Coordinates of C-alpha atoms in Angstrom, one line a residue:
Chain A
X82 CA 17.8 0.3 -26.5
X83 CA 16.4 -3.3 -25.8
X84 CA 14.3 -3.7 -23.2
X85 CA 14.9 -5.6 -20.1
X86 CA 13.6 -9.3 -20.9
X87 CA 13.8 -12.5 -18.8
X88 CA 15.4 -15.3 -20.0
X89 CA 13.6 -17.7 -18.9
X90 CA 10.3 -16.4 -18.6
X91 CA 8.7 -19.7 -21.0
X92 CA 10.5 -22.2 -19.0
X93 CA 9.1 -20.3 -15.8
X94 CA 5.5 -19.7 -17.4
X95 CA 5.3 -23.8 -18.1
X96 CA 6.3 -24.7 -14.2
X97 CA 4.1 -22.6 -11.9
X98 CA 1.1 -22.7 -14.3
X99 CA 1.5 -26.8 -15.1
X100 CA -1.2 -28.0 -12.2
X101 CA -2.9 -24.8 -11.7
X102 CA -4.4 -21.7 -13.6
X103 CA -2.2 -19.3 -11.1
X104 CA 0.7 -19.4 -9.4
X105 CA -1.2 -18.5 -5.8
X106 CA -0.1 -21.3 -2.9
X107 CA -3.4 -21.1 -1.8
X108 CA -3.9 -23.2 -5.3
X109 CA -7.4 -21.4 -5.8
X110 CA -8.6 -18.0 -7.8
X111 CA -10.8 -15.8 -6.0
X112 CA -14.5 -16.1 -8.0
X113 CA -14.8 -12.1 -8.7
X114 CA -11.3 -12.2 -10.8
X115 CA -11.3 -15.7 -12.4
X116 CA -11.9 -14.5 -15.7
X117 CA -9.6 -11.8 -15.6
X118 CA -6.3 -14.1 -13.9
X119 CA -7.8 -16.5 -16.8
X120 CA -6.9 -14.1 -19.5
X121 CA -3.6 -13.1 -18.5
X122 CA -2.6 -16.1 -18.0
X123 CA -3.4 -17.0 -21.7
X124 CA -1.3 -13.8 -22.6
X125 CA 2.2 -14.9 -23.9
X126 CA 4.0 -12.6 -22.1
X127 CA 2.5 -12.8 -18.7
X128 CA 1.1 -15.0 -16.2
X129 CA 0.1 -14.3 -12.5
X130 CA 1.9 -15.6 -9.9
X131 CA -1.2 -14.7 -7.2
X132 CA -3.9 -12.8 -6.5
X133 CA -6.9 -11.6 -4.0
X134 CA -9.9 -9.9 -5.4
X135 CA -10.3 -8.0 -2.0
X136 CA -12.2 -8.9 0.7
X137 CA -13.5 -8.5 4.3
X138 CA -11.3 -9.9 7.3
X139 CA -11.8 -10.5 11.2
X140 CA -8.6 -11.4 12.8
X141 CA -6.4 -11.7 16.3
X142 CA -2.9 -11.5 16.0
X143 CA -1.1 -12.0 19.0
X144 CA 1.6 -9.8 19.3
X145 CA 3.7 -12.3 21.5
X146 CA 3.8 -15.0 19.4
X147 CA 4.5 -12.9 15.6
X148 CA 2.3 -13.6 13.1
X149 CA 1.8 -17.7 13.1
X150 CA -0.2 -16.6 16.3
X151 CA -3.3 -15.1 13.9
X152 CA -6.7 -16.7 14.3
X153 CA -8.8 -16.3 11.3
X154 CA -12.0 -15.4 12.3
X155 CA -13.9 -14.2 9.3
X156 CA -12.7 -13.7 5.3
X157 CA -15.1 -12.6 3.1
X158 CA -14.6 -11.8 -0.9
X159 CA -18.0 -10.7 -0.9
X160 CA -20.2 -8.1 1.0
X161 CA -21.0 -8.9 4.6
X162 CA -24.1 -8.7 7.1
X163 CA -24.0 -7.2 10.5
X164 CA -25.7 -10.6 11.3
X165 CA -22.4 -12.0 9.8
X166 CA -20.3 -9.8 11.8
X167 CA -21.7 -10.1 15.1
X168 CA -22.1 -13.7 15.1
X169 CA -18.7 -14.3 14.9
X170 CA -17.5 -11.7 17.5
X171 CA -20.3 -13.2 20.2
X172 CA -20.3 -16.9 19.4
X173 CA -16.3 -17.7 18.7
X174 CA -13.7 -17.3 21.8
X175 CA -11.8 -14.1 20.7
X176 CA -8.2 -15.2 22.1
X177 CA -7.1 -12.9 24.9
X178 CA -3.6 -10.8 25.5
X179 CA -4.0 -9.4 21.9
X180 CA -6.3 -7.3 19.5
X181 CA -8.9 -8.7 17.0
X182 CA -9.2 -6.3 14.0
X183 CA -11.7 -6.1 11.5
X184 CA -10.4 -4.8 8.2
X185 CA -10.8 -4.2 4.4
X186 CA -7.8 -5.3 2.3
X187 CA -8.0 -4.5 -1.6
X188 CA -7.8 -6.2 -5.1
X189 CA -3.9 -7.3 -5.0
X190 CA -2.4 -8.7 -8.4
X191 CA 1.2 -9.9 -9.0
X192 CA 2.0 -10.5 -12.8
X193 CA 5.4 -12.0 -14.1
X194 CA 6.2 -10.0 -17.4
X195 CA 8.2 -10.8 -20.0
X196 CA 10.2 -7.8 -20.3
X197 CA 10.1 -4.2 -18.5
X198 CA 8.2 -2.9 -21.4
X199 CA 5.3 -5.3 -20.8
X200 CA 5.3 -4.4 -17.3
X201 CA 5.1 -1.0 -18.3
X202 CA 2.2 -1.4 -20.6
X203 CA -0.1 -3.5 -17.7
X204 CA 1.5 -0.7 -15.0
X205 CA 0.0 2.3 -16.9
X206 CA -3.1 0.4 -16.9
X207 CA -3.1 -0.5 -13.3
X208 CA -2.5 3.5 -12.4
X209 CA -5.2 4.9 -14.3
X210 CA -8.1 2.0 -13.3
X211 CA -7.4 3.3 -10.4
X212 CA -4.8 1.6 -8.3
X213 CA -2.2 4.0 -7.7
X214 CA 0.0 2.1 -5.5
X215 CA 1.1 -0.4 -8.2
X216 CA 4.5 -1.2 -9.3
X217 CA 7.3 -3.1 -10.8
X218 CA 9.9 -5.2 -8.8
X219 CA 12.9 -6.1 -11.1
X220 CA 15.9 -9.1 -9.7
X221 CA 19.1 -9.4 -10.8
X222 CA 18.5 -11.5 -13.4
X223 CA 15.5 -9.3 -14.3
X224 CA 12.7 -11.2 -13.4
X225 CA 10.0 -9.4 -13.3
X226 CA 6.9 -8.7 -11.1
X227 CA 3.9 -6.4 -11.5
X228 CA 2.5 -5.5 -8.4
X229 CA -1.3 -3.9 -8.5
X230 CA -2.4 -2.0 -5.6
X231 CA -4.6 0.2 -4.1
X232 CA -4.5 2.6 -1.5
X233 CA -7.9 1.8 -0.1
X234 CA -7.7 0.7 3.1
X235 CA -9.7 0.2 6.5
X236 CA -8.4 -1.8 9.8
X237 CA -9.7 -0.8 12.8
X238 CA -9.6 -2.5 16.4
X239 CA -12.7 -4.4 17.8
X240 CA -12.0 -6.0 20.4
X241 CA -9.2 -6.6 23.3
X242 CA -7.8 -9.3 25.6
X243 CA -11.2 -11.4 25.0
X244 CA -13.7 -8.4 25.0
X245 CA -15.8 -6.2 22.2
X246 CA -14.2 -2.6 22.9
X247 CA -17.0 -1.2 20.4
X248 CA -20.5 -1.1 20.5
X249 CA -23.1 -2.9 17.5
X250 CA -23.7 0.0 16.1
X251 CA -20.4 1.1 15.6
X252 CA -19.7 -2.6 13.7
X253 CA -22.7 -1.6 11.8
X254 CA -20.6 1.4 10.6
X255 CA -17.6 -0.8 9.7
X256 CA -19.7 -2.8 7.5
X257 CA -21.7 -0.3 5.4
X258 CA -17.7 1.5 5.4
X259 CA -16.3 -1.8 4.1
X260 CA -18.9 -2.8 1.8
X261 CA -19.0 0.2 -0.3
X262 CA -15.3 -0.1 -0.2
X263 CA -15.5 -3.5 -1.6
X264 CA -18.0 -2.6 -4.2
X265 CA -15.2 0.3 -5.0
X266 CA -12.5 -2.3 -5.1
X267 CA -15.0 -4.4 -8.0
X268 CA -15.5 -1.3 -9.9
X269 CA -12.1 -1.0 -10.3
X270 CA -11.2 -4.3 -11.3
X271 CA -13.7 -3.7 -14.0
X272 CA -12.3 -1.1 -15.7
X273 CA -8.7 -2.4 -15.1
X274 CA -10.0 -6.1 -16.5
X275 CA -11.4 -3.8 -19.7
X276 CA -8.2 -1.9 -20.3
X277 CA -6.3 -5.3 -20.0
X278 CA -8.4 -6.4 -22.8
X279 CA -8.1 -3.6 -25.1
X280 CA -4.0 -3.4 -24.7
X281 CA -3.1 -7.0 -25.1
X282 CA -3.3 -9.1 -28.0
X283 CA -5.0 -12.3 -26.9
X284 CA -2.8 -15.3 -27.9
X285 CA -6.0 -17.4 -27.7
X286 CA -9.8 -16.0 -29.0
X287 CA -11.1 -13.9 -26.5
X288 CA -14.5 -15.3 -25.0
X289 CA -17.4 -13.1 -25.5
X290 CA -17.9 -9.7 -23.9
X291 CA -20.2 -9.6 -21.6
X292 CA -22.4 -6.3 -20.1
X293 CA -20.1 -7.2 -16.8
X294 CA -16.9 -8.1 -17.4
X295 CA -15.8 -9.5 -13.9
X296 CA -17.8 -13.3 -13.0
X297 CA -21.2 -12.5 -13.5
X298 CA -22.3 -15.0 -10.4
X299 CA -21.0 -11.9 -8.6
X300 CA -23.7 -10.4 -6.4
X301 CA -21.4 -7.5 -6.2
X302 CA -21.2 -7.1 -9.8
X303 CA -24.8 -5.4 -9.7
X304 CA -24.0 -2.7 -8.5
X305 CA -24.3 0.6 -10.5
X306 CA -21.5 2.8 -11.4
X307 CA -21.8 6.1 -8.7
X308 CA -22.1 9.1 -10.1
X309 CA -19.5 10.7 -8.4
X310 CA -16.1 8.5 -7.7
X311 CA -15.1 7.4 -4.5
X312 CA -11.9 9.9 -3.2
X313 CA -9.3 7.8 -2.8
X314 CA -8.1 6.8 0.9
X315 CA -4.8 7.9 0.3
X316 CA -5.1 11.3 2.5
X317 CA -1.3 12.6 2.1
X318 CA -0.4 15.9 0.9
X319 CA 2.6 14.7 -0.4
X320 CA 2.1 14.7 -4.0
X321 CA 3.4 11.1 -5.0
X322 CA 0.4 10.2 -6.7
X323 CA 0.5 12.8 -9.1
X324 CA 4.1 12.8 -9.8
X325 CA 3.2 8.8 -10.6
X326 CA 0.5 10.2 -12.7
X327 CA 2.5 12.5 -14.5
X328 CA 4.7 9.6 -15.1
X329 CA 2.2 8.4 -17.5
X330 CA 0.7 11.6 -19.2
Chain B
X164 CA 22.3 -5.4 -22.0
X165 CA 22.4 -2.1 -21.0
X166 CA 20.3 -0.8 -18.5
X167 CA 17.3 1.3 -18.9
X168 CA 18.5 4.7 -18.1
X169 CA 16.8 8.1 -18.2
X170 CA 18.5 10.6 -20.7
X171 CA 17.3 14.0 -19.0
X172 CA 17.9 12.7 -15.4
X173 CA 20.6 15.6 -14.7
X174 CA 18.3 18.4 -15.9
X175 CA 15.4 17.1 -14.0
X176 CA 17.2 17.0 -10.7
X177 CA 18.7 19.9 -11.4
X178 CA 15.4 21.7 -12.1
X179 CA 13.8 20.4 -9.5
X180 CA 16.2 20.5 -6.9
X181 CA 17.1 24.4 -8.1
X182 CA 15.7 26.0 -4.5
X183 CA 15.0 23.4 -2.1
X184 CA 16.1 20.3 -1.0
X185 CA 13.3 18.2 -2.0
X186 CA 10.5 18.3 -4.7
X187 CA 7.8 17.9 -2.8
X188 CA 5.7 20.0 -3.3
X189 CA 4.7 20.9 0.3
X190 CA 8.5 22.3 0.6
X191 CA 9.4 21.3 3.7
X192 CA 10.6 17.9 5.0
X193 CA 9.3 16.0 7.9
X194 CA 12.3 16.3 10.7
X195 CA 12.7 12.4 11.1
X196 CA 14.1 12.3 7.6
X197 CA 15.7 14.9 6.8
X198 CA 19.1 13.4 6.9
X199 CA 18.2 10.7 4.9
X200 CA 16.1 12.8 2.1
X201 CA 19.6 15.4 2.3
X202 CA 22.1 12.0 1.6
X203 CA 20.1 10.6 -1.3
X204 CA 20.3 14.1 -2.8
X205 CA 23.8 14.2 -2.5
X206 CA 24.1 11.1 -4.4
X207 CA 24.8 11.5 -8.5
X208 CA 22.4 9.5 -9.2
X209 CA 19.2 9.6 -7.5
X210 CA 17.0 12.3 -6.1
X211 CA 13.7 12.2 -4.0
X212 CA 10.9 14.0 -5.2
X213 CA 8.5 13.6 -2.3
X214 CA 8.9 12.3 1.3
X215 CA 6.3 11.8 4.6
X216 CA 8.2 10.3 7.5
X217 CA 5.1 8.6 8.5
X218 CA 1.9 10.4 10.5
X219 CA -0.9 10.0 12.5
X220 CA -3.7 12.1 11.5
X221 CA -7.5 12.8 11.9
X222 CA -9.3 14.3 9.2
X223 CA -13.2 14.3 8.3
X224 CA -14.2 13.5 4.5
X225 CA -17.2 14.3 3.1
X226 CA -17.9 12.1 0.0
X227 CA -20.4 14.1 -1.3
X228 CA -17.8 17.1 -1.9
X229 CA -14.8 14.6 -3.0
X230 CA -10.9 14.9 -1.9
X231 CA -11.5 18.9 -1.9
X232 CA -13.8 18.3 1.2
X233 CA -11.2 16.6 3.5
X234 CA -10.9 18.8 7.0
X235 CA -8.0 17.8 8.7
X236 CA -8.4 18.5 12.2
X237 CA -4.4 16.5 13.2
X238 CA -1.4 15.7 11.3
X239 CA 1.6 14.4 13.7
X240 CA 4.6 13.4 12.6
X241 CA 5.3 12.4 16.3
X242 CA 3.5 10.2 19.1
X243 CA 0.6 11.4 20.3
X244 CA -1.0 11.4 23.7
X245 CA -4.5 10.9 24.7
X246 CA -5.4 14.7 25.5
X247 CA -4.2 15.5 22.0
X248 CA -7.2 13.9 20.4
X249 CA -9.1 13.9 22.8
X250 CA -9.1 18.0 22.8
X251 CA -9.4 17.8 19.1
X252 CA -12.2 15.5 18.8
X253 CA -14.2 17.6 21.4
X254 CA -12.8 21.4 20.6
X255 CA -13.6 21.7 17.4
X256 CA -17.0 21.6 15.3
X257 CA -17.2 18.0 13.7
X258 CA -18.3 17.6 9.9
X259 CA -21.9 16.1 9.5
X260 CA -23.3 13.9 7.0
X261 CA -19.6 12.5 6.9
X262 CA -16.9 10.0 9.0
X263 CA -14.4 11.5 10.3
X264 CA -11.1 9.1 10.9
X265 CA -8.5 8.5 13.1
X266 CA -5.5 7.5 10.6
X267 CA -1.5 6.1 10.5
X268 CA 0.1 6.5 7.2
X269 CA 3.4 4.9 7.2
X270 CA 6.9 6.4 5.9
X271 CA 6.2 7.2 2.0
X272 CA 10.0 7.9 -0.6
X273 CA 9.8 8.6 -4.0
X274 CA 12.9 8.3 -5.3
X275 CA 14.5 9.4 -9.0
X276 CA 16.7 6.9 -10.5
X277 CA 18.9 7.6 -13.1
X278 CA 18.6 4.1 -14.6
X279 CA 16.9 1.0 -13.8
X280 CA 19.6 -0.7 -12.4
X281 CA 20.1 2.1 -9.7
X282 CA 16.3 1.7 -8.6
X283 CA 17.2 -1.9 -8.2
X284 CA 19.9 -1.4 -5.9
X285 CA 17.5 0.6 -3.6
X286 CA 14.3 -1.4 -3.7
X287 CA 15.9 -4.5 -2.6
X288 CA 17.3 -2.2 0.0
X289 CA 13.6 -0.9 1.0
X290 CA 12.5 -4.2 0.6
X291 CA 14.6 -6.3 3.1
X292 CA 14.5 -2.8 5.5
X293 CA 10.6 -3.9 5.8
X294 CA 9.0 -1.9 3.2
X295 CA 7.5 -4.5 1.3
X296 CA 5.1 -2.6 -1.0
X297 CA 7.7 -0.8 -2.3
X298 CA 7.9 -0.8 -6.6
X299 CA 9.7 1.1 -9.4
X300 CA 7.5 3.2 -12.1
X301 CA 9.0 3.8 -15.1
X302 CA 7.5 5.8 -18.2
X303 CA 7.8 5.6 -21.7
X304 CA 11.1 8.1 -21.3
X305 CA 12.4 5.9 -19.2
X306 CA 11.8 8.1 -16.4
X307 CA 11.9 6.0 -13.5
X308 CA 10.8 6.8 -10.0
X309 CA 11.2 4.2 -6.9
X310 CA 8.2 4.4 -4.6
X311 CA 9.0 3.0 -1.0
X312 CA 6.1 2.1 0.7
X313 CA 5.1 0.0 3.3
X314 CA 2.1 -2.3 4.4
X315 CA 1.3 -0.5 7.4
X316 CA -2.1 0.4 7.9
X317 CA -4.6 1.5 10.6
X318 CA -7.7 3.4 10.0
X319 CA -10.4 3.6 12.2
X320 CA -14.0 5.8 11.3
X321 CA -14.4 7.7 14.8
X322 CA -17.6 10.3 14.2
X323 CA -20.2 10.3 12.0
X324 CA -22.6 13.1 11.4
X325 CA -20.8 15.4 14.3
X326 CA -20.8 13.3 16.4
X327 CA -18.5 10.6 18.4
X328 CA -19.2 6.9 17.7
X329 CA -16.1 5.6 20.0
X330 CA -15.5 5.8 23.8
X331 CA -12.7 7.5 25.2
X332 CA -11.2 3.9 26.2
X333 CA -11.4 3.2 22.0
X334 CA -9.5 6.6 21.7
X335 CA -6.6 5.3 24.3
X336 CA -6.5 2.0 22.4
X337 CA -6.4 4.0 18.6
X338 CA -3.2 6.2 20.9
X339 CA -1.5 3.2 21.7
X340 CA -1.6 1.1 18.4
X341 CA -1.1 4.0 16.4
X342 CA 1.9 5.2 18.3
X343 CA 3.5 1.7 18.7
X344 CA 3.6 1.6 14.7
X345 CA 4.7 4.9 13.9
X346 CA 7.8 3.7 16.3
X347 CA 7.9 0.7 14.4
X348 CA 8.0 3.3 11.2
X349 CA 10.7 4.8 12.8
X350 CA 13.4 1.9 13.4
X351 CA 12.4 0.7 9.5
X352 CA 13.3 3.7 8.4
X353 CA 16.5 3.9 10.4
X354 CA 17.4 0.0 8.7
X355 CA 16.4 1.7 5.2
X356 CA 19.2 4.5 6.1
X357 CA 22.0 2.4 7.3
X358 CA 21.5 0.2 4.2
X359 CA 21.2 3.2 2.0
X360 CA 24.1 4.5 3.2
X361 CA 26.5 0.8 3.1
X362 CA 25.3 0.5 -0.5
X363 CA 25.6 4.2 -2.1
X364 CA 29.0 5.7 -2.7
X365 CA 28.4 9.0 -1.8
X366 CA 29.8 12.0 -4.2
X367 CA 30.8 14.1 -1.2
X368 CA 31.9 12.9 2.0
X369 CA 29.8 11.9 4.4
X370 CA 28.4 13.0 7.7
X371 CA 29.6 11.3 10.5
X372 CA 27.8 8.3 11.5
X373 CA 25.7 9.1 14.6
X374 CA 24.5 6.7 17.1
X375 CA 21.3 7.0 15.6
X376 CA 21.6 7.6 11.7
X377 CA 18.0 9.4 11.6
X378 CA 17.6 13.4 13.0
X379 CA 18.7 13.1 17.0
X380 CA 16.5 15.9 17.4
X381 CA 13.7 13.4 17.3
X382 CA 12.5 12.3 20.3
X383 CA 10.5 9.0 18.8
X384 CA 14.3 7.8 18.0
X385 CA 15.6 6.8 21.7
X386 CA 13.4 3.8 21.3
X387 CA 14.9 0.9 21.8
X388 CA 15.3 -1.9 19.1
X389 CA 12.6 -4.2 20.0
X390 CA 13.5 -8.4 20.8
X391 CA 10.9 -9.1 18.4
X392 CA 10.3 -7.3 15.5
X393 CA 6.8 -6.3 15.2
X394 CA 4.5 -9.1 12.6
X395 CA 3.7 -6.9 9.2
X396 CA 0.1 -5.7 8.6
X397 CA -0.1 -7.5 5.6
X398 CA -2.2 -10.5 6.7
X399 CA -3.2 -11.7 3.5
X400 CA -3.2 -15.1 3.4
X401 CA -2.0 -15.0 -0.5
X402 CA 1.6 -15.0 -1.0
X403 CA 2.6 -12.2 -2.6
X404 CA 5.3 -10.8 0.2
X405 CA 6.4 -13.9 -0.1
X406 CA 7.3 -13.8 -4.0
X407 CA 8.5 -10.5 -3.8
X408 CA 11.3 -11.7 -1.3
X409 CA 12.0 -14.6 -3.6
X410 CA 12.8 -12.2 -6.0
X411 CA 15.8 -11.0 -4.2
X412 CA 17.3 -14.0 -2.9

């Protein structure tokens, strides 16, 4: 049977990448996966319609006023510093009536494919580097979107109606917590960026393989492969994950 | 073009549906969605094979022993009070060398489809019910599974190394938060339902239509349907949600 293809994926390909190297309305790739957007997007059968190579985040969201109410008080695609931290808790008004988190978000890619089958080729990939909550959204007129994500995650609330409701030390926890998580995240953008290359057939000449694959401006990029892998965050019992995995195997 | 469609589905769900009502492999399934996890299995053409309603739950990881070393010391598929974690937290003996976390894990379906077009129908149903990180897997056998997920997320380290690192007043804050989403949880999943239920024809006829479509049993589901509906956790400033919901409309 044929797979499922969209029409008019070239036509669609040509408009959102015409001004820009990704489709992201922010109009700007994060540094740590500029290569790797780069070289999808020079695959013929996909292009990525936006991505965030994780990062670090300090926000209030009133709860009155829905989301337009969040103040942005700290984003951060690299590691960050207690210094960091606690500069912008004590020296920026943190709005009152509402709670100021300070969480890790993950690597999140969105690829348009071709057909299902590409989908499924860059979705197996996505699974095994390691992010397990990836998937594939299909319209009507079978458009379709990769989704890669992970199940890491970390939000917890630091302060409340204008006031810290933990101490220094326990920020210090959050951001050794959130740094290793980060330096997870990059580790698994590496091996995901390295599958990528080994499946797809570059339309264009690859550039060179270097000993890190990701931007090597990267601090991050340093750091050495642990031993032992990080567990995933995803704590249930249920066992979706391996009934995805067995999907593949 | 025809769709995608998985030649052994009737086998599989009948294999896997052969003693219980559900494949997960815990056996069981959580009260709140029972009803809903019993109607999709009625249906000829889909099956779940795991469920969680959504939970709040502590449990201490030790990453030098890996998944294998989680110790869950609470799993609630209900609110929880104060006095509940409290007399958890300072009852029982505390890992060292390790965090131990105060967690909510959203509502998690996974969902057999017998062809693509059928895990269509019910991801744009999750989708616009507010389970945004919802996606379909499919394998090379075109076996395809629809994962419903959403980007809820709060988890907060509370002990290190036996020890508390949050006051009681952080505790009552965790409480609060945690139980305000799981009742957000709760009236997504009742949207998901109603939807499921408009859009699948069901093969036997069915149950009446309750006042509340999810278990009445359930005391979480006398809340009532808030004025505003709460902002998603997502808060990434990169539009992804955004494009997914394009995708649909």
């Amino acid at each position: 049977m044929a797979t499922p293809t969209f029409n008019n994926f070239d036509s669609e390909k040509k408009r959102v990448l015409e001004d820009k190297e990704d489709a992201s309305r922010k109009g700007s790739i994060d540094a740590p996966v500029i290569e790797l957007v780069k070289y999808i997007n020079k695959q013929e059968d996909y292009y990525t319609t936006s991505s965030c190579s994780g990062r670090i985040i300090v926000f209030s969201e009133n709860t009155q006023t829905g989301k337009e109410g969040t103040l942005w008080l700290l984003t951060s695609h690299e590691t960050v510093s207690i210094d960091n931290v606690l500069s912008i808790l004590k020296d920026r008004d943190i709005p009152i009536s509402c709670y100021t988190y300070y969480k890790f978000e993950p690597f999140v890619l969105h690829v348009s494919c071709r057909t299902l089958e590409h989908a499924q080729a860059i979705l197996r990939i996505a699974v095994s580097s390691g992010f397990k909550n990836s998937g594939i959204s299909v319209s009507k007129k079978n458009k379709m979107i990769l989704s890669v994500r992970s199940t890491q995650t970390l939000q917890s609330p630091v302060a409340f109606d204008g006031k810290l409701i933990v101490t220094e030390q326990y920020l210090c926890h959050l951001v050794k917590i959130s740094n290793e998580k980060l330096e997870d995240n990059f580790q698994r953008i590496e091996r995901f960026y390295k599958l990528v290359r080994e499946v797809c057939i570059p339309t264009e000449p690859p550039p060179p393989i270097k000993p890190n694959c990701l931007n090597n401006s990267h601090s991050l990029l340093k750091v050495q492969e642990k031993k032992k892998e990080r567990v995933d965050d995803d704590t249930s019992n249920h066992d979706y994950l391996e009934s995805i995995d067995q999907l593949f195997h």
